Amino acid sequence: MSEGEKPTRRGSVELRRRSLGLMLGAAGVAGFGAAALSGVETGLSHLSQPWATLLGGTAVLTAGILTYLNGVDTRRQAEEHHNEQMTRELQRHADDTAQAREAALWERFGAAAAQLADKSAAIRIAGVFAMAGVADERSGASRQQCIDVLCGYLRLPYDPEQGESGRTKLVTKSVVSRRDEIEQEEHTEYRQNDSEVRKTIVRVIASRLRPEAECSWSASDFDFRTAHLEDVDLRRGRILRCCPIR
């Protein structure tokens, strides 16, 4: 039995006990009234007929009142029980909705991170906006995680001379020993058109630091150490905690 069911079971037992008590009381009074009326018919010597009739009628009336009160109390208990059940159902639904929303946000976070790692510049730019959207819906440490991913991208190795090119790889060969005819190859990989992706990240961050920002990131941390930033415009931007920009 779950914890939510225990109060309901106890409430049901209490309801049955109270109803049974009222019913027994009504039955007792009715029985007494019936005995009084019977006394009139059998000619009990210790009660005159008017008093016996009055007593019997009072007993029957009292029994009716107790029966009515028992019905009112039963309905009230049933309504309270129903309201408690509805409250638990609403709370359970709210908890399920919050958990589903949390799971969906984490799923979006993972999808945005995967987009930022894609070879296509267009998909990486989409990942920037997707990650920013998740950050806007989060707060505290969860938002900070999204910002750390964006700042971490800016700290990745970057060659400004290749930032706007479509080159993805550069192979450099050098002779280590002419006598032994030994050559060495060095492979350098580039993220295609990475300059535009980085500029997009900077613009997105700057837009969340301005006073008119619908969702402000000013209270978050920004680690720009070793980051190579291009076209930075943080005018009117408000950052409370920021690591130095190279």
Short mmCIF file of N, CA, C and O in Angstrom, two decimals, residues 128-129 132 150 199-209 217:
data_model
loop_
_atom_site.label_atom_id
_atom_site.label_comp_id
_atom_site.label_asym_id
_atom_site.label_seq_id
_atom_site.Cartn_x
_atom_site.Cartn_y
_atom_site.Cartn_z
N VAL A 128 24.12 26.74 -31.83
CA VAL A 128 24.32 27.90 -30.95
C VAL A 128 22.98 28.42 -30.45
O VAL A 128 22.77 28.65 -29.25
N PHE A 129 22.05 28.61 -31.38
CA PHE A 129 20.73 29.14 -30.99
C PHE A 129 19.95 28.13 -30.16
O PHE A 129 19.20 28.50 -29.25
N ALA A 132 21.38 28.30 -26.66
CA ALA A 132 20.94 29.53 -26.01
C ALA A 132 19.48 29.43 -25.58
O ALA A 132 19.09 29.92 -24.52
N LEU A 150 29.03 27.08 -24.61
CA LEU A 150 29.26 28.12 -25.61
C LEU A 150 30.63 28.78 -25.43
O LEU A 150 31.36 29.00 -26.41
N LYS A 199 31.33 34.18 -34.25
CA LYS A 199 30.69 35.50 -34.19
C LYS A 199 29.24 35.37 -33.72
O LYS A 199 28.73 36.23 -32.98
N THR A 200 28.59 34.31 -34.13
CA THR A 200 27.21 34.08 -33.70
C THR A 200 27.16 33.87 -32.18
O THR A 200 26.27 34.40 -31.50
N ILE A 201 28.09 33.09 -31.65
CA ILE A 201 28.13 32.86 -30.20
C ILE A 201 28.32 34.18 -29.46
O ILE A 201 27.63 34.46 -28.46
N VAL A 202 29.25 35.01 -29.95
CA VAL A 202 29.51 36.29 -29.29
C VAL A 202 28.27 37.18 -29.35
O VAL A 202 27.91 37.83 -28.35
N ARG A 203 27.59 37.22 -30.48
CA ARG A 203 26.38 38.06 -30.60
C ARG A 203 25.28 37.56 -29.67
O ARG A 203 24.56 38.35 -29.05
N VAL A 204 25.13 36.25 -29.58
CA VAL A 204 24.10 35.68 -28.72
C VAL A 204 24.38 36.04 -27.25
O VAL A 204 23.48 36.44 -26.51
N ILE A 205 25.62 35.89 -26.83
CA ILE A 205 25.98 36.22 -25.45
C ILE A 205 25.76 37.71 -25.18
O ILE A 205 25.18 38.10 -24.15
N ALA A 206 26.23 38.56 -26.11
CA ALA A 206 26.10 40.00 -25.92
C ALA A 206 24.64 40.41 -25.82
O ALA A 206 24.28 41.29 -25.01
N SER A 207 23.75 39.78 -26.59
CA SER A 207 22.34 40.15 -26.56
C SER A 207 21.69 39.83 -25.22
O SER A 207 20.73 40.48 -24.81
N ARG A 208 22.23 38.81 -24.51
CA ARG A 208 21.68 38.44 -23.20
C ARG A 208 22.27 39.25 -22.06
O ARG A 208 21.86 39.09 -20.91
N LEU A 209 23.22 40.12 -22.36
CA LEU A 209 23.86 40.91 -21.31
C LEU A 209 23.40 42.37 -21.30
O LEU A 209 23.78 43.12 -20.41
N TRP A 217 21.56 37.02 -18.80
CA TRP A 217 22.58 36.09 -18.33
C TRP A 217 23.64 36.81 -17.49
O TRP A 217 24.70 36.26 -17.21
#
